[in-house]
C-alpha cells in the first residue's frame, strides 16, 4: 500500500471519517470502461466529499502526508526579554502555489470542486473552506482566519471556486481552461480527462465535445496560443491509441491539439458565419451533432445594443449581423428593404426588431429552415437544420467538423506588427488583418513556405466581431456608412483561420482577424469543407 494512502487512512480514522476515496484504488485502472465512467463522475466525487486531503509535499505516492506518518519540524521560538520570538512559517499561498501538487493538471479539478480541503505541509496543516482559510501557526498569522474574499487572498485560481462569483458558465470555462492549460500534464492522453470534472460541472456532459462546449461552440473555436509559451503540436494525425480499443481524438480546431498555454476571451459581440456539423467519438457513420451558432448574449439587451467600452457608444449587434448578410457573408437572399444604402442604422434596427427579437431568431433564419425539439444532447433542446443540407460523407473521421464556409486566398507578410501577430494582406498587398504568429504551424509550415517564395494561403471565415484596436493594430481602409454617412464606431471584423489541406480535409494552422469589408472585397467563395 502506498505510504500516502496509508497516511490518508490514518487521518480519516483520527477524524472519525468512515470512508476514503482514492483514485489509485477506487478506479479500476486496467478497465477502460470503468475508468471512463469514474472520470466522468469526478465532479460529483469532489463536490460531494466531506473534505479532500491534499499532500502538498512530495511528488510520488510514497511521499506520505507530512505530520502523519512522519514528523514535522517544530516551529522554533524563544523568549527574549519577556517577548516570544518565532520563525515565521511559509504563508498559505506560498506553500501551496510553489508545490508540485499545484503544478499538476490532474489536481486542478479537485482544488476547484472540493468544498473543503486539508493541506498537509512540512510546517503545518491548513484548512480551506469556501469562505476562509484556517491554519495552526497562530503566532505568524493570527488566530487562523484568512478571509478569502479579501483581494490579497484571491490570487490562486482555486480560491475562487467553480464560479468565482460570476455564475456565467462560459466565463468560468475560459478562466478554468486557461489555468488548467498552464499546469503540467505527464501524459497527453489525459488532456480531456484531467479537466472533465470541471467541464461536467459547468455543462451537461453531452454538451462538451473535444473540450469545447456546444452552447458557446463558435466562440470557443477562437482560442489561440498564449504569449510567453512555446506550444507544440501533439500529433499531426490527431489520433492516439488507448489500450488498442479506444481512440483519443485531438482535432486541430480544439485546444487539445497543442501543448502549452492558450488564450481565449469572451467578446462583447460575436456572431457565427457557419453552422457546423460535428462527427462525435462513437459512430461517425450515424452520429453527428448540428451545432447552433453561439448564443453568448445572456441579457436580451446585449443583442439589441452592445456596449463599446472603448468609445462609450452603443452599437447594434443586430445591425452588424444584417450588414454582414448584406455584404455577402451568407448565401441566403438579403431580406427585402434592408439595404443600408436606403436607410440609417437606427431605422434598420427598428425594422429588424420584430423579425429578430433575439440572436437565436437571427440564427434560426440564417442557418435553419426550421428548428425542432428533437435532439436531447443540446441543453435547451433546440436544433438547427442547415439551410444548405450538409452532404455528410460516410466514414467521416471522429472529430471532423463539416460546414459550408467562405474561403479566400490571402497573403501573409513575414513581418510582425507585434511580437504576437503577422500581418495579412490582400492579393494587391494592402494590409487587411492579422494572424497569431504563436501557433506551432506558423513556425513549421507558414514561415518556411513564405521563405520559399509563396506567401499566399487559404483562409476560412468563422464569425463576425468588432475590432477595437485590441487585435488588428491599424485602422481599416474604409468605414461602414449608412445613408446619412454615419459609421459604426467599432469597425466590423471577421474571425478567420489559416487552413492547410491534407487528404481532402482542412486543418487549422492559425487564428486571426480580417476587416469585414476587406474580407468581402477579397472575393471569398462558398465551399463545403471538412475541418479535422
Coordinates of C-alpha atoms in Angstrom, one line a residue:
X1 CA 0.0 0.0 0.0
X2 CA 1.5 3.4 -0.9
X3 CA 2.5 5.4 2.1
X4 CA 0.4 8.4 1.1
X5 CA -2.8 6.2 1.1
X6 CA -1.8 4.7 4.5
X7 CA -1.4 8.1 6.0
X8 CA -4.7 9.2 4.5
X9 CA -6.5 6.2 6.0
X10 CA -5.0 7.1 9.4
X11 CA -6.1 10.7 9.0
X12 CA -9.6 9.6 8.3
X13 CA -9.6 7.3 11.4
X14 CA -8.5 10.2 13.6
X15 CA -11.1 12.5 12.1
X16 CA -13.7 9.8 12.5
X17 CA -14.5 9.6 8.8
X18 CA -15.6 6.1 7.7
X19 CA -14.9 6.3 4.0
X20 CA -11.9 7.3 1.9
X21 CA -11.9 7.6 -1.9
X22 CA -8.6 7.4 -3.7
X23 CA -8.3 7.2 -7.4
X24 CA -5.5 4.6 -7.2
X25 CA -7.8 2.1 -5.6
X26 CA -11.3 3.2 -6.5
X27 CA -10.8 3.4 -10.2
X28 CA -10.0 0.1 -12.0
X29 CA -7.0 1.3 -13.9
X30 CA -7.0 -1.6 -16.4
X31 CA -10.7 -1.4 -17.2
X32 CA -11.2 1.4 -19.8
X33 CA -15.0 1.5 -19.4
X34 CA -14.9 1.7 -15.6
X35 CA -12.1 4.2 -15.8
X36 CA -14.1 6.5 -18.1
X37 CA -17.2 6.2 -16.0
X38 CA -15.3 7.2 -12.9
X39 CA -13.6 10.1 -14.7
X40 CA -16.9 11.4 -15.9
X41 CA -18.2 11.3 -12.3
X42 CA -15.3 13.2 -10.8
X43 CA -17.3 16.4 -10.5
X44 CA -19.7 14.6 -8.1
X45 CA -16.9 12.9 -6.3
X46 CA -15.0 16.0 -5.3
X47 CA -18.0 18.3 -4.8
X48 CA -19.8 15.8 -2.6
X49 CA -16.7 14.9 -0.4
X50 CA -16.7 16.0 3.2
X51 CA -13.2 17.2 2.6
X52 CA -10.2 16.5 0.3
X53 CA -6.8 15.6 1.7
X54 CA -4.0 17.4 -0.1
X55 CA -0.4 16.1 0.0
X56 CA 1.3 19.4 -0.6
X57 CA 4.8 18.0 0.0
X58 CA 6.2 15.3 -2.2
X59 CA 5.6 14.2 -5.8
X60 CA 5.0 10.5 -5.5
X61 CA 2.7 8.1 -3.8
X62 CA 5.2 7.1 -1.1
X63 CA 5.9 10.7 0.0
X64 CA 3.2 10.4 2.7
X65 CA 1.2 13.1 4.4
X66 CA 3.5 15.5 6.4
X67 CA 2.7 15.2 10.1
X68 CA 1.0 11.8 9.8
X69 CA 3.5 9.0 9.1
X70 CA 6.5 11.3 9.5
X71 CA 7.3 14.1 12.0
X72 CA 7.2 17.7 11.0
X73 CA 9.8 20.3 12.0
X74 CA 8.8 22.1 15.2
X75 CA 8.3 25.8 14.8
X76 CA 11.3 27.4 16.6
X77 CA 10.5 30.0 19.2
X78 CA 12.4 31.7 22.0
X79 CA 11.6 34.0 24.9
X80 CA 13.8 37.1 24.7
X81 CA 13.4 39.7 27.4
X82 CA 9.9 38.7 28.0
X83 CA 8.9 38.6 24.4
X84 CA 8.2 35.4 22.4
X85 CA 10.2 35.5 19.1
X86 CA 9.4 32.9 16.4
X87 CA 10.4 31.9 12.9
X88 CA 7.7 32.9 10.5
X89 CA 6.4 29.9 8.6
X90 CA 5.5 29.8 4.9
X91 CA 2.3 31.6 4.0
X92 CA -0.6 29.6 2.8
X93 CA -0.2 30.9 -0.8
X94 CA 3.5 30.3 -1.0
X95 CA 3.3 26.8 0.4
X96 CA 0.6 25.7 -2.0
X97 CA 1.5 27.7 -5.1
X98 CA 5.1 26.5 -5.1
X99 CA 4.1 22.9 -4.5
X100 CA 4.2 20.0 -7.0
X101 CA 0.5 19.5 -6.3
X102 CA -0.3 23.0 -7.5
X103 CA 1.6 22.5 -10.8
X104 CA -0.1 19.2 -11.9
X105 CA -3.1 19.3 -14.3
X106 CA -4.9 16.4 -12.6
X107 CA -5.1 18.2 -9.2
X108 CA -6.7 21.4 -10.6
X109 CA -10.2 20.0 -10.6
X110 CA -10.0 18.7 -7.0
X111 CA -8.8 22.1 -5.9
X112 CA -11.7 23.8 -7.7
X113 CA -14.6 21.4 -7.0
X114 CA -13.9 20.4 -3.4
X115 CA -15.8 22.4 -0.8
X116 CA -13.3 21.8 1.9
X117 CA -9.6 20.9 1.8
X118 CA -7.0 19.9 4.3
X119 CA -3.4 20.8 3.2
X120 CA -0.6 18.8 4.7
X121 CA 2.6 20.8 4.6
X122 CA 6.0 20.3 6.2
X123 CA 5.3 23.1 8.7
X124 CA 1.5 22.8 9.5
X125 CA -1.9 21.7 8.4
X126 CA -4.1 24.3 6.8
X127 CA -7.9 24.1 6.3
X128 CA -9.7 25.8 3.5
X129 CA -13.4 26.1 3.0
X130 CA -15.5 28.2 0.6
X131 CA -15.0 31.4 2.6
X132 CA -12.0 31.1 4.9
X133 CA -8.6 29.6 5.4
X134 CA -7.5 28.3 8.8
X135 CA -4.1 27.3 10.0
X136 CA -2.2 26.0 13.0
X137 CA 0.5 28.7 13.1
X138 CA -1.2 31.3 15.3
X139 CA 2.0 33.2 16.0
X140 CA 2.7 34.1 12.4
X141 CA -0.8 34.5 11.1
X142 CA -3.1 35.4 14.0
X143 CA -5.9 33.1 15.1
X144 CA -6.2 31.2 11.9
X145 CA -8.8 33.2 10.0
X146 CA -7.9 34.4 6.5
X147 CA -10.9 35.9 4.6
X148 CA -10.8 34.5 1.1
X149 CA -12.9 37.4 -0.1
X150 CA -10.1 39.9 0.6
X151 CA -8.2 40.8 -2.6
X152 CA -4.8 39.7 -1.3
X153 CA -6.1 36.1 -0.9
X154 CA -7.7 35.8 -4.3
X155 CA -4.6 35.3 -6.4
X156 CA -4.6 31.5 -6.9
X157 CA -7.4 30.5 -9.2
X158 CA -8.7 27.7 -7.0
X159 CA -9.5 30.1 -4.1
X160 CA -12.4 31.4 -6.1
X161 CA -14.2 28.0 -6.6
X162 CA -16.1 26.9 -9.6
X163 CA -17.9 30.1 -10.4
X164 CA -15.8 32.8 -8.7
X165 CA -19.0 34.8 -8.0
X166 CA -20.0 35.4 -11.7
X167 CA -22.2 32.3 -12.4
X168 CA -21.6 32.6 -16.1
X169 CA -20.6 29.2 -17.4
X170 CA -18.6 30.3 -20.5
X171 CA -16.7 33.0 -18.5
X172 CA -15.8 30.3 -15.9
X173 CA -15.0 27.8 -18.7
X174 CA -12.4 30.3 -20.0
X175 CA -11.0 31.0 -16.6
X176 CA -10.5 27.4 -15.7
X177 CA -9.3 26.3 -19.1
X178 CA -6.6 28.9 -19.1
X179 CA -5.5 28.0 -15.6
X180 CA -5.6 24.3 -16.4
X181 CA -3.5 24.6 -19.5
X182 CA -0.8 26.4 -17.6
X183 CA -0.3 23.2 -15.5
X184 CA 1.8 20.2 -16.2
X185 CA 0.3 17.1 -17.7
X186 CA 2.5 14.0 -17.8
X187 CA 0.6 12.1 -20.4
X188 CA -1.1 13.9 -23.3
X189 CA -3.6 11.1 -23.4
X190 CA -5.2 12.6 -20.3
X191 CA -5.8 16.1 -21.8
X192 CA -9.6 15.8 -21.7
X193 CA -9.9 13.5 -18.7
X194 CA -8.0 15.8 -16.3
X195 CA -10.5 18.6 -16.7
X196 CA -13.6 16.5 -17.3
X197 CA -14.9 17.1 -13.8
X198 CA -14.9 20.9 -14.2
X199 CA -16.4 20.8 -17.7
X200 CA -19.2 18.4 -16.5
X201 CA -19.9 20.7 -13.6
X202 CA -20.3 23.7 -15.9
X203 CA -22.2 22.0 -18.7
X204 CA -24.2 18.9 -19.4
X205 CA -21.7 16.2 -20.3
X206 CA -23.4 15.7 -23.7
X207 CA -22.8 19.4 -24.5
X208 CA -19.0 19.1 -24.4
X209 CA -17.2 17.7 -27.4
X210 CA -13.4 17.5 -27.7
X211 CA -13.1 20.1 -24.9
X212 CA -15.4 22.7 -26.4
X213 CA -18.9 23.5 -25.1
X214 CA -21.7 23.3 -27.7
X215 CA -23.7 26.3 -26.3
X216 CA -20.7 28.5 -27.0
X217 CA -19.0 26.4 -29.6
X218 CA -18.4 29.1 -32.2
X219 CA -16.7 31.4 -29.6
X220 CA -14.7 28.6 -28.1
X221 CA -13.2 27.9 -31.5
X222 CA -11.4 31.3 -31.2
X223 CA -8.7 30.1 -28.8
X224 CA -5.1 30.9 -29.7
X225 CA -1.7 30.1 -28.2
X226 CA -0.6 32.3 -25.3
X227 CA 2.4 34.7 -25.4
X228 CA 5.3 33.6 -23.4
X229 CA 4.9 29.9 -24.1
X230 CA 6.4 27.7 -26.8
X231 CA 3.4 25.5 -27.8
X232 CA 3.9 22.4 -29.9
X233 CA 1.5 20.2 -31.8
X234 CA 0.9 16.9 -30.1
X235 CA 0.5 14.7 -33.1
X236 CA -0.3 15.7 -36.7
X237 CA -2.6 12.7 -37.2
X238 CA -4.6 13.9 -34.2
X239 CA -5.3 10.4 -33.0
X240 CA -3.7 8.4 -30.2
X241 CA -4.5 4.7 -29.5
X242 CA -5.5 3.8 -25.9
X243 CA -5.5 0.2 -24.9
X244 CA -5.7 -0.8 -28.6
X245 CA -9.5 -0.3 -28.4
X246 CA -10.1 3.3 -27.7
X247 CA -9.0 6.4 -29.7
X248 CA -8.3 9.8 -28.3
X249 CA -9.1 12.4 -31.0
X250 CA -7.2 15.7 -30.9
X251 CA -8.7 17.8 -33.7
X252 CA -6.7 20.7 -35.0
X253 CA -9.6 23.1 -34.2
X254 CA -9.5 22.0 -30.5
X255 CA -7.1 23.4 -27.9
X256 CA -6.2 19.8 -27.2
X257 CA -4.1 19.7 -30.4
X258 CA -1.3 21.8 -28.9
X259 CA 0.8 21.5 -25.8
X260 CA 1.3 24.8 -23.9
X261 CA -0.6 27.8 -22.7
X262 CA -3.6 29.1 -24.6
X263 CA -5.7 32.3 -24.6
X264 CA -9.4 32.8 -25.1
X265 CA -11.7 35.7 -24.4
X266 CA -15.4 36.3 -24.2
X267 CA -16.0 39.1 -26.7
X268 CA -18.9 41.5 -26.2
X269 CA -20.2 40.6 -29.6
X270 CA -19.5 37.6 -31.8
X271 CA -21.9 36.2 -34.4
X272 CA -21.3 33.0 -36.3
X273 CA -21.0 32.7 -40.0
X274 CA -21.1 28.9 -40.1
X275 CA -23.4 26.2 -39.0
X276 CA -21.2 23.3 -38.1
X277 CA -22.0 19.6 -38.1
X278 CA -19.7 17.5 -35.8
X279 CA -18.7 13.9 -36.1
X280 CA -18.7 12.6 -32.5
X281 CA -16.5 9.9 -30.9
X282 CA -18.7 6.9 -31.2
X283 CA -20.2 6.3 -34.6
X284 CA -19.0 8.6 -37.4
X285 CA -21.3 6.9 -39.9
X286 CA -24.5 7.8 -38.0
X287 CA -23.8 10.1 -35.1
X288 CA -23.4 13.7 -35.9
X289 CA -24.3 16.8 -34.0
X290 CA -25.6 20.0 -35.6
X291 CA -24.1 22.8 -33.6
X292 CA -26.0 26.0 -33.2
X293 CA -24.4 29.4 -33.6
X294 CA -23.1 30.6 -30.3
X295 CA -25.7 32.4 -28.1
X296 CA -23.3 34.4 -25.9
X297 CA -25.7 37.4 -25.2
X298 CA -27.2 36.4 -21.9
X299 CA -29.1 39.7 -21.2
X300 CA -31.6 40.3 -24.0
X301 CA -30.4 43.9 -24.2
X302 CA -27.0 42.7 -25.3
X303 CA -28.4 41.6 -28.6
X304 CA -30.1 44.9 -29.2
X305 CA -27.3 47.2 -28.0
X306 CA -23.7 46.0 -27.4
X307 CA -21.7 48.4 -25.2
X308 CA -18.5 49.5 -26.9
X309 CA -16.5 50.4 -23.8
X310 CA -13.6 51.9 -25.8
X311 CA -15.7 54.7 -27.3
X312 CA -18.5 54.8 -24.8
X313 CA -21.0 54.4 -27.6
X314 CA -23.7 51.8 -28.2
X315 CA -23.8 49.9 -31.5
X316 CA -26.3 47.4 -32.6
X317 CA -25.2 43.8 -32.9
X318 CA -28.4 43.1 -34.8
X319 CA -27.4 45.8 -37.4
X320 CA -23.9 44.4 -37.5
X321 CA -25.1 40.9 -38.5
X322 CA -27.5 42.4 -41.0
X323 CA -24.5 44.3 -42.5
X324 CA -22.6 41.0 -42.8
X325 CA -25.6 39.4 -44.5
X326 CA -26.0 42.3 -46.9
X327 CA -22.2 42.3 -47.6
X328 CA -22.5 38.7 -48.9
X329 CA -21.2 36.7 -45.9
X330 CA -24.3 34.5 -46.1
X331 CA -25.6 32.7 -49.2
X332 CA -29.3 33.4 -48.4
X333 CA -31.0 36.2 -50.3
X334 CA -30.9 39.5 -48.4
X335 CA -34.1 40.5 -46.6
X336 CA -36.3 42.9 -48.5
X337 CA -36.0 46.6 -47.6
X338 CA -32.8 46.1 -45.6
X339 CA -30.3 47.9 -47.8
X340 CA -28.1 50.3 -45.9
X341 CA -28.0 52.5 -49.0
X342 CA -31.7 53.3 -48.4
X343 CA -31.9 53.7 -44.6
X344 CA -30.0 54.6 -41.4
X345 CA -28.6 52.3 -38.8
X346 CA -31.3 53.3 -36.3
X347 CA -34.1 52.8 -38.8
X348 CA -32.7 49.4 -39.9
X349 CA -32.5 48.3 -36.3
X350 CA -36.2 49.2 -35.8
X351 CA -37.2 47.4 -38.9
X352 CA -35.4 44.2 -37.8
X353 CA -36.5 44.3 -34.2
X354 CA -39.7 42.3 -34.8
X355 CA -38.0 40.0 -37.2
X356 CA -35.1 39.1 -35.0
X357 CA -36.0 39.9 -31.4
X358 CA -33.1 37.7 -30.2
X359 CA -29.9 36.4 -31.7
X360 CA -31.4 32.9 -31.7
X361 CA -34.1 34.2 -34.1
X362 CA -31.5 35.6 -36.4
X363 CA -29.5 32.3 -36.3
X364 CA -32.6 30.3 -37.0
X365 CA -33.4 32.2 -40.1
X366 CA -29.9 32.3 -41.4
X367 CA -28.8 28.8 -40.6
X368 CA -32.0 26.8 -40.5
X369 CA -35.2 26.0 -42.4
X370 CA -36.8 25.1 -39.2
X371 CA -35.9 24.4 -35.6
X372 CA -37.1 21.2 -33.9
X373 CA -37.0 19.9 -30.3
X374 CA -35.6 16.6 -31.4
X375 CA -32.1 16.4 -30.0
X376 CA -31.7 16.0 -26.3
X377 CA -28.0 16.4 -26.5
X378 CA -28.3 20.1 -26.5
X379 CA -29.0 21.8 -23.2
X380 CA -32.0 23.8 -24.4
X381 CA -33.4 21.2 -26.8
X382 CA -33.2 23.4 -29.9
X383 CA -31.5 22.1 -33.0
X384 CA -30.9 24.0 -36.2
X385 CA -31.3 22.1 -39.5
X386 CA -28.9 23.6 -42.1
X387 CA -30.5 25.6 -44.8
X388 CA -27.9 24.0 -47.1
X389 CA -28.2 20.3 -46.3
X390 CA -24.7 19.0 -45.3
X391 CA -23.7 16.4 -47.8
X392 CA -22.3 14.3 -44.9
X393 CA -19.7 11.8 -46.1
X394 CA -19.6 8.3 -44.9
X395 CA -16.7 7.2 -42.8
X396 CA -16.2 10.7 -41.6
X397 CA -13.3 10.7 -39.1
X398 CA -14.2 11.3 -35.4
X399 CA -13.7 15.0 -34.6
X400 CA -14.4 16.2 -38.1
X401 CA -16.3 19.5 -38.4
X402 CA -18.4 19.8 -41.6
X403 CA -19.8 23.1 -42.8
X404 CA -20.3 25.5 -45.6
X405 CA -17.8 28.3 -45.3
X406 CA -16.4 31.2 -47.1
X407 CA -12.9 30.5 -48.4
X408 CA -10.4 33.2 -49.7
X409 CA -6.8 33.2 -50.7
X410 CA -4.8 35.9 -48.9
X411 CA -1.2 36.8 -48.3
X412 CA 0.8 36.7 -45.1
X413 CA 3.7 39.1 -44.5
X414 CA 6.6 37.6 -42.6
X415 CA 6.9 40.8 -40.7
X416 CA 5.4 41.4 -37.3
X417 CA 3.1 44.2 -36.3
X418 CA 3.9 42.9 -32.7
X419 CA 5.5 40.0 -31.1
X420 CA 2.3 38.0 -31.3
X421 CA 0.9 38.7 -34.8
X422 CA 1.8 38.6 -38.5
X423 CA 0.1 41.0 -41.0
X424 CA -2.5 39.6 -43.5
X425 CA -2.6 41.3 -47.0
X426 CA -5.0 41.1 -49.9
X427 CA -3.6 39.9 -53.2
X428 CA -2.8 43.6 -54.1
X429 CA -0.6 43.9 -51.0
X430 CA -2.9 46.0 -48.8
X431 CA -3.0 45.3 -45.1
X432 CA -6.4 43.9 -44.1
X433 CA -5.8 42.0 -40.9
X434 CA -3.5 39.9 -38.7
X435 CA -3.0 36.3 -37.6
X436 CA -1.4 34.9 -34.5
X437 CA 2.3 34.1 -35.0
X438 CA 2.4 32.0 -31.9
X439 CA 0.8 28.9 -33.3
X440 CA 3.2 25.9 -33.9
X441 CA 2.3 25.5 -37.6
X442 CA 3.2 29.2 -38.2
X443 CA 6.8 28.2 -37.5
X444 CA 6.8 24.8 -39.2
X445 CA 4.6 25.5 -42.3
X446 CA 3.8 29.1 -42.9
X447 CA 7.1 30.8 -42.5
X448 CA 9.1 28.1 -44.4
X449 CA 6.5 28.5 -47.3
X450 CA 6.9 32.3 -47.3
X451 CA 10.7 32.0 -47.3
X452 CA 10.4 29.6 -50.2
X453 CA 8.7 32.3 -52.3
X454 CA 5.0 31.5 -51.8
X455 CA 3.2 33.9 -49.3
X456 CA -0.5 33.0 -50.3
X457 CA -2.6 30.8 -48.0
X458 CA -6.2 29.7 -47.7
X459 CA -8.4 31.4 -45.1
X460 CA -11.9 30.5 -43.9
X461 CA -14.3 32.8 -42.2
X462 CA -15.7 31.8 -38.8
X463 CA -17.6 34.7 -37.2
X464 CA -18.2 38.5 -37.1
X465 CA -17.0 40.6 -34.3
X466 CA -15.9 44.2 -33.5
X467 CA -12.3 45.3 -33.7
X468 CA -11.4 47.9 -31.1
X469 CA -7.7 48.0 -31.9
X470 CA -7.1 45.2 -29.5
X471 CA -6.3 42.7 -32.2
X472 CA -5.8 44.5 -35.5
X473 CA -3.4 47.4 -34.7
X474 CA -4.2 49.5 -37.7
X475 CA -7.4 51.1 -39.0
X476 CA -9.5 49.8 -41.9
X477 CA -9.2 51.4 -45.3
X478 CA -13.0 52.0 -45.4
X479 CA -15.8 52.5 -42.9
X480 CA -19.3 51.1 -42.7
X481 CA -21.6 54.0 -43.5
X482 CA -25.4 54.3 -43.6
X483 CA -27.5 56.6 -45.8
X484 CA -26.7 59.6 -43.6
X485 CA -22.9 58.9 -43.6
X486 CA -22.9 57.6 -40.1
X487 CA -20.3 54.9 -39.3
X488 CA -20.1 52.2 -36.8
X489 CA -17.6 53.4 -34.2
X490 CA -16.0 50.0 -33.9
X491 CA -15.3 48.6 -37.4
X492 CA -16.5 45.1 -38.1
X493 CA -14.1 42.2 -38.4
X494 CA -14.2 38.6 -39.4
X495 CA -12.5 35.9 -37.2
X496 CA -10.6 33.7 -39.6
X497 CA -8.5 30.6 -39.7
X498 CA -5.5 30.0 -41.9
X499 CA -6.0 26.4 -43.0
X500 CA -4.0 23.7 -44.7
X501 CA -5.2 20.8 -46.7
X502 CA -4.3 17.1 -46.4
X503 CA -6.0 14.1 -47.9
X504 CA -9.1 16.1 -48.8
X505 CA -9.5 17.6 -45.4
X506 CA -8.7 21.0 -44.0
X507 CA -6.8 21.6 -40.7
X508 CA -6.3 24.6 -38.5
X509 CA -3.0 26.5 -38.9
X510 CA -3.6 29.7 -37.0
X511 CA -6.3 32.1 -35.9
X512 CA -6.7 35.8 -36.9
X513 CA -9.0 38.7 -37.8
X514 CA -9.6 40.5 -41.1
X515 CA -11.7 43.6 -41.5
X516 CA -15.1 42.5 -42.8
X517 CA -15.3 44.9 -45.8
X518 CA -11.8 43.9 -46.8
X519 CA -12.7 40.2 -46.5
X520 CA -15.7 40.8 -48.8
X521 CA -13.5 42.7 -51.3
X522 CA -11.1 39.8 -51.4
X523 CA -13.8 37.8 -53.2
X524 CA -14.3 34.7 -51.0
X525 CA -16.3 31.8 -52.3
X526 CA -18.6 29.4 -50.5
X527 CA -17.3 25.8 -50.2
X528 CA -18.3 22.7 -48.3
X529 CA -15.3 21.7 -46.2
X530 CA -14.3 19.2 -43.5
X531 CA -12.1 20.5 -40.8
X532 CA -10.2 17.9 -38.8

